[in-house]
mmCIF file of C-alpha atoms in Angstrom:
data_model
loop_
_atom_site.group_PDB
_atom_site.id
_atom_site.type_symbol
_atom_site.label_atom_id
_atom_site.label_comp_id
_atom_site.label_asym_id
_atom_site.label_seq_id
_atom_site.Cartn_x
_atom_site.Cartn_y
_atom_site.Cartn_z
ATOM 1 C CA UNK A 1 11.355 -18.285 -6.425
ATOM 2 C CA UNK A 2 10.338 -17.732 -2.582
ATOM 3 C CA UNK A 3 12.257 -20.113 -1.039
ATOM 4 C CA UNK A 4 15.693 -18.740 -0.916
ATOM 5 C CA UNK A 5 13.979 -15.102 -0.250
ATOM 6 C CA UNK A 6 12.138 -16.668 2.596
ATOM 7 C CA UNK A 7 15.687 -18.228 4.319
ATOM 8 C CA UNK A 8 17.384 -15.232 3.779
ATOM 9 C CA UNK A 9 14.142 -12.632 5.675
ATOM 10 C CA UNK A 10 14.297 -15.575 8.536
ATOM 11 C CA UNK A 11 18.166 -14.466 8.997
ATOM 12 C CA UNK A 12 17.148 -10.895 8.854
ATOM 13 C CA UNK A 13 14.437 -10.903 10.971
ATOM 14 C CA UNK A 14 15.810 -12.282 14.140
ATOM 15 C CA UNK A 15 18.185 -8.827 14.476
ATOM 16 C CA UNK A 16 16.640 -7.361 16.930
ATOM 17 C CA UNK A 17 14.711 -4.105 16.438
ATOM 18 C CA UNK A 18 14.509 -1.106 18.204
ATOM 19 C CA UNK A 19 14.512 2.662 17.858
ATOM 20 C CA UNK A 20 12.136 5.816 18.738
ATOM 21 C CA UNK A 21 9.055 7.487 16.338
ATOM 22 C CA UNK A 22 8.040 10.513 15.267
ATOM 23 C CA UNK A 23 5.739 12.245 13.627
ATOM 24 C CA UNK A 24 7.683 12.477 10.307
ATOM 25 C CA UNK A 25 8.507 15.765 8.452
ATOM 26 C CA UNK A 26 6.800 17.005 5.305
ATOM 27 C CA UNK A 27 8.069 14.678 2.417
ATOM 28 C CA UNK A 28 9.349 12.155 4.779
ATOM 29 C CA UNK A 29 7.635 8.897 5.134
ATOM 30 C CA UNK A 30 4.502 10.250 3.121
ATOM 31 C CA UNK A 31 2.468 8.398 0.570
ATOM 32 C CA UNK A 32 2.814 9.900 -2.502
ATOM 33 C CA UNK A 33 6.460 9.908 -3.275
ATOM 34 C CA UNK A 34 8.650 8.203 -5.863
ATOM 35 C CA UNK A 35 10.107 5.134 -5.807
ATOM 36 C CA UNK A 36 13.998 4.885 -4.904
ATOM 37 C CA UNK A 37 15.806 2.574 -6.921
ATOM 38 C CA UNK A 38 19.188 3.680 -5.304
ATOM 39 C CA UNK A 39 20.688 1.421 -2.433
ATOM 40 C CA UNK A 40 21.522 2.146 1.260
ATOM 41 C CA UNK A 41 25.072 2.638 2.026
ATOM 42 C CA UNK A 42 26.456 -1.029 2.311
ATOM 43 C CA UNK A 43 27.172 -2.270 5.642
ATOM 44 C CA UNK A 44 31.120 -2.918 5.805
ATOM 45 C CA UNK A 45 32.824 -6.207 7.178
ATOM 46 C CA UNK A 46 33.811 -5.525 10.389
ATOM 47 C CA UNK A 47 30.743 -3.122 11.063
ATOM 48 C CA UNK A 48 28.615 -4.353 13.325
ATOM 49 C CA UNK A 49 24.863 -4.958 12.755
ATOM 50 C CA UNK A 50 22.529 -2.439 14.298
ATOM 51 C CA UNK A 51 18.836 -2.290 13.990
ATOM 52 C CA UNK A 52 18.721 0.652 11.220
ATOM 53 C CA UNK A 53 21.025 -1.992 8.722
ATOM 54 C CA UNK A 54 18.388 -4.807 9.841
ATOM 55 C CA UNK A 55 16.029 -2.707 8.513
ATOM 56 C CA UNK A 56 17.940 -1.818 5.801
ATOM 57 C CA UNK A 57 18.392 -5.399 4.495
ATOM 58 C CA UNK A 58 15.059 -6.418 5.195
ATOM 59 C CA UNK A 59 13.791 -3.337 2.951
ATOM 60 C CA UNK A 60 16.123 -4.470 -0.111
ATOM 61 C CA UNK A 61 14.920 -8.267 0.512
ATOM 62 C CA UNK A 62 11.217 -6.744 -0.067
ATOM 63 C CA UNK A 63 12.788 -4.770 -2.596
ATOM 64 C CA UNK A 64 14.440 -7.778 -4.643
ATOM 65 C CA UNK A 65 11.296 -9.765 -4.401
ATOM 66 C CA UNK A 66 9.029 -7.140 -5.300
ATOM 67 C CA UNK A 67 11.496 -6.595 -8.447
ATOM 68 C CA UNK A 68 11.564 -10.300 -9.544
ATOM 69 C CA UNK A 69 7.616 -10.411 -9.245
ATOM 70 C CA UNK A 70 7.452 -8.030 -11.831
ATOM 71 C CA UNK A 71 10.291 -9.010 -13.927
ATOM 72 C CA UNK A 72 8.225 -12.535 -13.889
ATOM 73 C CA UNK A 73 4.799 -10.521 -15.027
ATOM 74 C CA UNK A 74 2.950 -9.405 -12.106
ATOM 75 C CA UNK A 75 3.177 -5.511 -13.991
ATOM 76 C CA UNK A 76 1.053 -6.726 -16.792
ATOM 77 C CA UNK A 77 -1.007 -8.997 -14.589
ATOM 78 C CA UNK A 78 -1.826 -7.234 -11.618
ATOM 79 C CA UNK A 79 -0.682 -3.830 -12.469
ATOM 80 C CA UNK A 80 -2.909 -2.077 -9.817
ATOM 81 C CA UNK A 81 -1.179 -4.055 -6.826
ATOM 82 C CA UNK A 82 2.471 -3.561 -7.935
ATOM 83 C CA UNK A 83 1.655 0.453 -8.089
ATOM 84 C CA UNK A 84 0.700 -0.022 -4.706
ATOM 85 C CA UNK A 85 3.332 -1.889 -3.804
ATOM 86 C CA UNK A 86 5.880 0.466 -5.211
ATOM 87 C CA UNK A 87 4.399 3.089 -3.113
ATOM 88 C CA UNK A 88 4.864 1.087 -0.291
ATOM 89 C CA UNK A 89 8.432 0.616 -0.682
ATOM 90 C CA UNK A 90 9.285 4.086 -1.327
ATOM 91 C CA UNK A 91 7.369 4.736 1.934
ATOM 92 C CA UNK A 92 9.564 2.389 3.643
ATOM 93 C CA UNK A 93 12.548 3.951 2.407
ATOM 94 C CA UNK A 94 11.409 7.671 3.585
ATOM 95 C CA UNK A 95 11.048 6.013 6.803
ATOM 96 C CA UNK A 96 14.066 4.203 7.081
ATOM 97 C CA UNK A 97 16.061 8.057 5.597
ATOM 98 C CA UNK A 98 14.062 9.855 8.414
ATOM 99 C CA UNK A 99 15.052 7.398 11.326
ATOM 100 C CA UNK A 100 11.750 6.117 11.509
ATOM 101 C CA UNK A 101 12.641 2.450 12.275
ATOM 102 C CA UNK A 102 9.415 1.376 14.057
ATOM 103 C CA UNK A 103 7.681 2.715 11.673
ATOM 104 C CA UNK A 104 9.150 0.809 8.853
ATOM 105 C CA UNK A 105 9.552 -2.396 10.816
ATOM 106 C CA UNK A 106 5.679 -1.897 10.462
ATOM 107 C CA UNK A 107 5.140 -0.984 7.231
ATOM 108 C CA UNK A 108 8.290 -4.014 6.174
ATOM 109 C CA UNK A 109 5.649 -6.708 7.731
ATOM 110 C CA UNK A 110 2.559 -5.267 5.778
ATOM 111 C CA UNK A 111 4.726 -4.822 2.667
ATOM 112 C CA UNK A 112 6.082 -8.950 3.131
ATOM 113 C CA UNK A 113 2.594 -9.871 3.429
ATOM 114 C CA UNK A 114 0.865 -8.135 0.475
ATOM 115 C CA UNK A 115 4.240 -9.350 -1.655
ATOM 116 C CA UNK A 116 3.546 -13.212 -0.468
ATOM 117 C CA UNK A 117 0.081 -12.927 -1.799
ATOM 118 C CA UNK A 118 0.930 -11.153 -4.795
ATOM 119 C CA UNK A 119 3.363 -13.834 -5.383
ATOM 120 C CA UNK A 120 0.818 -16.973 -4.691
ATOM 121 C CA UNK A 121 -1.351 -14.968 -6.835
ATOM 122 C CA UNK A 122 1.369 -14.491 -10.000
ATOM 123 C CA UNK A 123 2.630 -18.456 -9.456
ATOM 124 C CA UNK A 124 -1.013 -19.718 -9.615
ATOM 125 C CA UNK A 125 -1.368 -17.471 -13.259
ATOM 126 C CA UNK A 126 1.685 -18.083 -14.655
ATOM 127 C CA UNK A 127 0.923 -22.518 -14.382
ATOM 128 C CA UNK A 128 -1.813 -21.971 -16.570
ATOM 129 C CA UNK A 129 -1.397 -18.757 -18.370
ATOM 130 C CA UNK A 130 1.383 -16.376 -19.736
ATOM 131 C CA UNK A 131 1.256 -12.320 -18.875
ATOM 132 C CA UNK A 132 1.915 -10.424 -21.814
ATOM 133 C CA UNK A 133 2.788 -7.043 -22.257
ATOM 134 C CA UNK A 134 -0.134 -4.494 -23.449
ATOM 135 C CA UNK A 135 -1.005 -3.968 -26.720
ATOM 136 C CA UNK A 136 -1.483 -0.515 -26.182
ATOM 137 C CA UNK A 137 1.595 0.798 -24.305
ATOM 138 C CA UNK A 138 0.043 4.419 -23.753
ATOM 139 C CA UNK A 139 -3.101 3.200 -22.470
ATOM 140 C CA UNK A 140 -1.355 1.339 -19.723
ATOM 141 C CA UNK A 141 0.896 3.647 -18.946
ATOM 142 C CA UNK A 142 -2.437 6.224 -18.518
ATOM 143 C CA UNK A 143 -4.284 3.391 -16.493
ATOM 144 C CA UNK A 144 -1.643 2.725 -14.165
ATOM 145 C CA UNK A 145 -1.487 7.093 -13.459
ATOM 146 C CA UNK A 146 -4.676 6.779 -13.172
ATOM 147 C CA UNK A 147 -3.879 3.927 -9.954
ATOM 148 C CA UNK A 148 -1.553 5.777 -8.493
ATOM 149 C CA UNK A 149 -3.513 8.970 -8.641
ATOM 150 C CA UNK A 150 -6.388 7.859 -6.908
ATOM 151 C CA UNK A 151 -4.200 5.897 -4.195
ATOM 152 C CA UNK A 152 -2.661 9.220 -2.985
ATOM 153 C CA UNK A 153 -5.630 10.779 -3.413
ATOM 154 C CA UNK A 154 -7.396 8.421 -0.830
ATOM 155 C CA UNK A 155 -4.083 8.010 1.474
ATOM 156 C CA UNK A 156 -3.462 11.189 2.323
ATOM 157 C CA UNK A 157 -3.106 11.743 6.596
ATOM 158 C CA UNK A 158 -5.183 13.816 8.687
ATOM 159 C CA UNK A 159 -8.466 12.134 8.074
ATOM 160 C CA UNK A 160 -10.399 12.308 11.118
ATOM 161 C CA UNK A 161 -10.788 13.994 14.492
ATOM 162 C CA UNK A 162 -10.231 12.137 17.698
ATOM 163 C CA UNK A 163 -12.581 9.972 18.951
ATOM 164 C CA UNK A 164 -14.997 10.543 15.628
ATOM 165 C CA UNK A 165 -16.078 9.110 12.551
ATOM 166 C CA UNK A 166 -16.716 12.744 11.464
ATOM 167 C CA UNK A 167 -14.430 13.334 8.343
ATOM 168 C CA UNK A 168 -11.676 16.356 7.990
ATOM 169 C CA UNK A 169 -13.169 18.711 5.071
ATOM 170 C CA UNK A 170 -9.735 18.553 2.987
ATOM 171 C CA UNK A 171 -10.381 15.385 3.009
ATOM 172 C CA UNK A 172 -13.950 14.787 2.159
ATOM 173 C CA UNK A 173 -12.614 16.732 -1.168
ATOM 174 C CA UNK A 174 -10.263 14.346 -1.734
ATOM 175 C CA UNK A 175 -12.964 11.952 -1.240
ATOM 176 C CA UNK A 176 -15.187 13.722 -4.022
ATOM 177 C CA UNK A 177 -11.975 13.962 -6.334
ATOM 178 C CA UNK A 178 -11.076 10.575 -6.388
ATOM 179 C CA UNK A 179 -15.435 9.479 -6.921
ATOM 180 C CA UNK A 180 -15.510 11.498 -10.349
ATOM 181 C CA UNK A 181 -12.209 9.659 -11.665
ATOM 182 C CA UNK A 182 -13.988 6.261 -10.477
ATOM 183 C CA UNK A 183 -16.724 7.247 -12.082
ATOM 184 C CA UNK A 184 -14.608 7.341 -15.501
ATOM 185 C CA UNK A 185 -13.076 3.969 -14.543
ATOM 186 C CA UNK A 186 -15.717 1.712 -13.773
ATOM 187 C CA UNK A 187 -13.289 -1.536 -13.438
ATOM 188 C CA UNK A 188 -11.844 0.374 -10.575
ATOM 189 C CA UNK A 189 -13.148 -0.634 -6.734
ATOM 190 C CA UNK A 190 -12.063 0.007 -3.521
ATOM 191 C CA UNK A 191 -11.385 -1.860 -0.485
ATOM 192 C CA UNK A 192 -11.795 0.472 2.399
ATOM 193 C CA UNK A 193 -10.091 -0.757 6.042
ATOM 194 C CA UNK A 194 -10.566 1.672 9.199
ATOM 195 C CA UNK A 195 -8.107 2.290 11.676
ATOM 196 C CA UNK A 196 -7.869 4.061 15.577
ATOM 197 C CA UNK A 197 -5.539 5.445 17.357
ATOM 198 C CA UNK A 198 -4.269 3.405 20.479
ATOM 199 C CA UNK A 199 -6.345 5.535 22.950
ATOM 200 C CA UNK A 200 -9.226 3.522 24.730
ATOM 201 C CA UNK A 201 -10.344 -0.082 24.846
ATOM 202 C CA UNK A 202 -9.803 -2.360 21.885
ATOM 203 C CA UNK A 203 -13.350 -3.306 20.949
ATOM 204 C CA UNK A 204 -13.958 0.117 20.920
ATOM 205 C CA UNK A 205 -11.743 0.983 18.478
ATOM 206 C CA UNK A 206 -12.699 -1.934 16.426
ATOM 207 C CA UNK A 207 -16.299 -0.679 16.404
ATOM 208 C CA UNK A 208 -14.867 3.110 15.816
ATOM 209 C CA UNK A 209 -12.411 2.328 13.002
ATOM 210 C CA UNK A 210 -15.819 0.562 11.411
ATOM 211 C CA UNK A 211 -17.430 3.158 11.345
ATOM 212 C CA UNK A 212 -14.658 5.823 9.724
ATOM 213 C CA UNK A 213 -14.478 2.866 6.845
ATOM 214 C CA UNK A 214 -18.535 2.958 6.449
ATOM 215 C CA UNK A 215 -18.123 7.009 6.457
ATOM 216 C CA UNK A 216 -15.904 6.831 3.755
ATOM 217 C CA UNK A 217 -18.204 4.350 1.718
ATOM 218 C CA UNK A 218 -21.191 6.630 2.535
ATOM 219 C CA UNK A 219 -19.968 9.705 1.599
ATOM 220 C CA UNK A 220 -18.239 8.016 -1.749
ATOM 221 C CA UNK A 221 -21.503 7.010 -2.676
ATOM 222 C CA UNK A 222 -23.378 10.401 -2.125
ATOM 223 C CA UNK A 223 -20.304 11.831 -4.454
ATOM 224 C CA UNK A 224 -21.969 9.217 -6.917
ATOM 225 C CA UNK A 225 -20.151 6.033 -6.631
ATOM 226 C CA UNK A 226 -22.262 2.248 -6.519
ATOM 227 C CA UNK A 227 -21.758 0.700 -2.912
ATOM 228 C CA UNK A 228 -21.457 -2.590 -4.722
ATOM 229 C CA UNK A 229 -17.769 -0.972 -6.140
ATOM 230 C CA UNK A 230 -16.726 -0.095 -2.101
ATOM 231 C CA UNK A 231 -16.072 -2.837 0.526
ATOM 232 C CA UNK A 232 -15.193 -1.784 4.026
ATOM 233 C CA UNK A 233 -12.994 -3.666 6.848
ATOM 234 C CA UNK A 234 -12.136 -3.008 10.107
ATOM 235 C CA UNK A 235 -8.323 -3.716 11.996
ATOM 236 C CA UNK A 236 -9.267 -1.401 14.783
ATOM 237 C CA UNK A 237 -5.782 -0.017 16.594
ATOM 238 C CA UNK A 238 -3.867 -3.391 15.307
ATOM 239 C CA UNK A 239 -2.062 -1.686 12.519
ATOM 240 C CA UNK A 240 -0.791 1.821 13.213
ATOM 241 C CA UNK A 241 0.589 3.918 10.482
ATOM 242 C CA UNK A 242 2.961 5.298 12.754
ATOM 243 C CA UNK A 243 4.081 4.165 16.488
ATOM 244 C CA UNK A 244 4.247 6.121 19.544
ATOM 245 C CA UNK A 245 1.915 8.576 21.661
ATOM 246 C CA UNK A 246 2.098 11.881 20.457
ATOM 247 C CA UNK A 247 -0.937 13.827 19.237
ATOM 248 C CA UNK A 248 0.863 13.643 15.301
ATOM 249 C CA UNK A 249 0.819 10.104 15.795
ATOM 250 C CA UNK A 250 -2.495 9.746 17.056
ATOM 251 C CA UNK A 251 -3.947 12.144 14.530
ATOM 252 C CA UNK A 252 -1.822 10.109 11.630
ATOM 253 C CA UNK A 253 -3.315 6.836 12.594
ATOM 254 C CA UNK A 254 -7.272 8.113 12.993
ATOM 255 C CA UNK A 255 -7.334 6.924 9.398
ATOM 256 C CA UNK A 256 -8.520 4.329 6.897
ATOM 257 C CA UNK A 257 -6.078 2.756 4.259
ATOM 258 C CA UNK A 258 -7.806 2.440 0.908
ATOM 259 C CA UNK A 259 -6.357 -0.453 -2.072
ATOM 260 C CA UNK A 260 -7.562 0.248 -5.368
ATOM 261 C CA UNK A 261 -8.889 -2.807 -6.945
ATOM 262 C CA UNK A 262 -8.636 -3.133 -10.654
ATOM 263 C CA UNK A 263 -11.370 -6.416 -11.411
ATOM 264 C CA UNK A 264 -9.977 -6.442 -14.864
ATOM 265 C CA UNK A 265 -6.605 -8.077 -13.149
ATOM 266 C CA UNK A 266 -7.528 -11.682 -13.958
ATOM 267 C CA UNK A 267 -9.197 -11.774 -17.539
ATOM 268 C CA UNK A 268 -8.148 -13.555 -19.861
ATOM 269 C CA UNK A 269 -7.568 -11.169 -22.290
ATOM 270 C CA UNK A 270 -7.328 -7.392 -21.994
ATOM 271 C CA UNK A 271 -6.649 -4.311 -24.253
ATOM 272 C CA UNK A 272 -4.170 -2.825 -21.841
ATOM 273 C CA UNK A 273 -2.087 -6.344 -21.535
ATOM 274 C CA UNK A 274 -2.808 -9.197 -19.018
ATOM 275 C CA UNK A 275 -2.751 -13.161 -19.445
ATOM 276 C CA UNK A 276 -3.351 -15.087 -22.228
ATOM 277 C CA UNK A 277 -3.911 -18.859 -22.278
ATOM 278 C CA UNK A 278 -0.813 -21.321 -22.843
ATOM 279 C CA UNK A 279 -0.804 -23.343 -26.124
#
């Protein structure tokens, strides 16, 4: 299934890239938006290729892959990573409407990567096992709202103040909203991974971003959570939400990026759908 996906992303990603950031306007390029189904205006014949269509036609390859995965299962399988993946793509796509093409360059190699292991993930399922639809339609319908609440809840910007592992009040509330649904959803975990800004020296803000994932985990656990349900990472400056230099950027990527973890993705058998053994 990859293979002819993988040929055509080699084509598209040797157009060069280029373009300026921003800090990106309220609704544009934030987390917690729908996803667009609707394509890009086409690129004519005898219109030549600039970076913005690269982008373009690397965000429907992502787009067509990310479709097939869950035409092939991965919704009733992993249901908790293709919500997140959805999300991801519509970000793209706000990026890509707001001329954010740095941006979504970035957020097109993080989206190729977490698609590539969803796929190895779906391929290695599907050779012994069949995903099947739920049983209970509503229920996994509510459990996947339930995914994508608590994903914007947790990935909302303006997290931290420069230079601090000291969290914003908004969104230490956020923080205590998204502990009591956990609390209600106990097959729920998080993976916690802390970011920095590109100001100072790169160990440093290995060490810093740390510590803003380990904040997060401590203060999720005195809002009630089990530390054993929380695991924190650090990528330091290496994966900015945004690119560039201006304080809205900086303040944007002071951050940590939180993936909600559903352990039931990979029973055998579940209520709300999943994988059943072959006959």
């Amino acid at each position: 299934m990859s293979t002819h996906i993988t040929h055509i992303a080699l084509i598209a990603a040797a157009i060069s890239l280029s373009g300026c950031s921003s800090y990106p306007e309220e609704g544009r390029g934030g987390i917690g938006e729908q996803y667009i189904q609707s394509s890009f205006t086409p690129v004519m014949p005898d219109e030549p290729l600039g970076p913005e269509h690269g982008l373009r036609f690397d965000w429907q390859l992502a787009k067509l892959q990310l479709d097939t995965l869950i035409r092939e299962g991965a919704r009733w399988c992993f249901p908790a990573a293709v919500v997140q993946a959805l999300e991801k793509q519509n970000r793209i796509a706000r990026e890509l409407e707001a001329g954010l093409l740095l941006d979504a360059a970035n957020d097109i190699v993080i989206q190729r990567k977490r698609l590539n292991e969803l796929e190895l993930q779906l391929d290695y399922v599907t050779s012994q096992a069949k995903c099947a639809p739920p049983a209970n339609e509503y229920s996994f319908q509510q459990h996947l709202a339930i995914i994508d609440t608590l994903y914007n809840l947790l990935n909302v910007d303006n997290q931290f103040a420069f230079n601090s592992t000291e969290i914003n009040p908004k969104y230490m509330g956020h923080l205590a909203e998204a502990s009591n649904l956990l609390k209600q959803h106990t097959s729920l975990h998080l993976t916690v991974t802390g970011h920095a800004d590109s100001v100072g020296d790169m160990s440093y803000n290995q060490e810093l971003a740390m510590g803003r994932a380990q904040q997060v985990k401590r203060y999720l656990t005195i809002f009630g959570l089990s530390p054993q349900r929380i695991e924190t990472k650090s990528v330091g400056e290496s994966l900015p939400l945004y690119e560039g230099d201006t304080d809205g950027v900086r303040l944007t990527n002071r951050r940590v990026s939180i993936e909600v973890i559903d352990t039931q993705e990979g029973e055998e058998v579940r209520l709300q759908g999943g994988y059943h053994e072959m006959d």
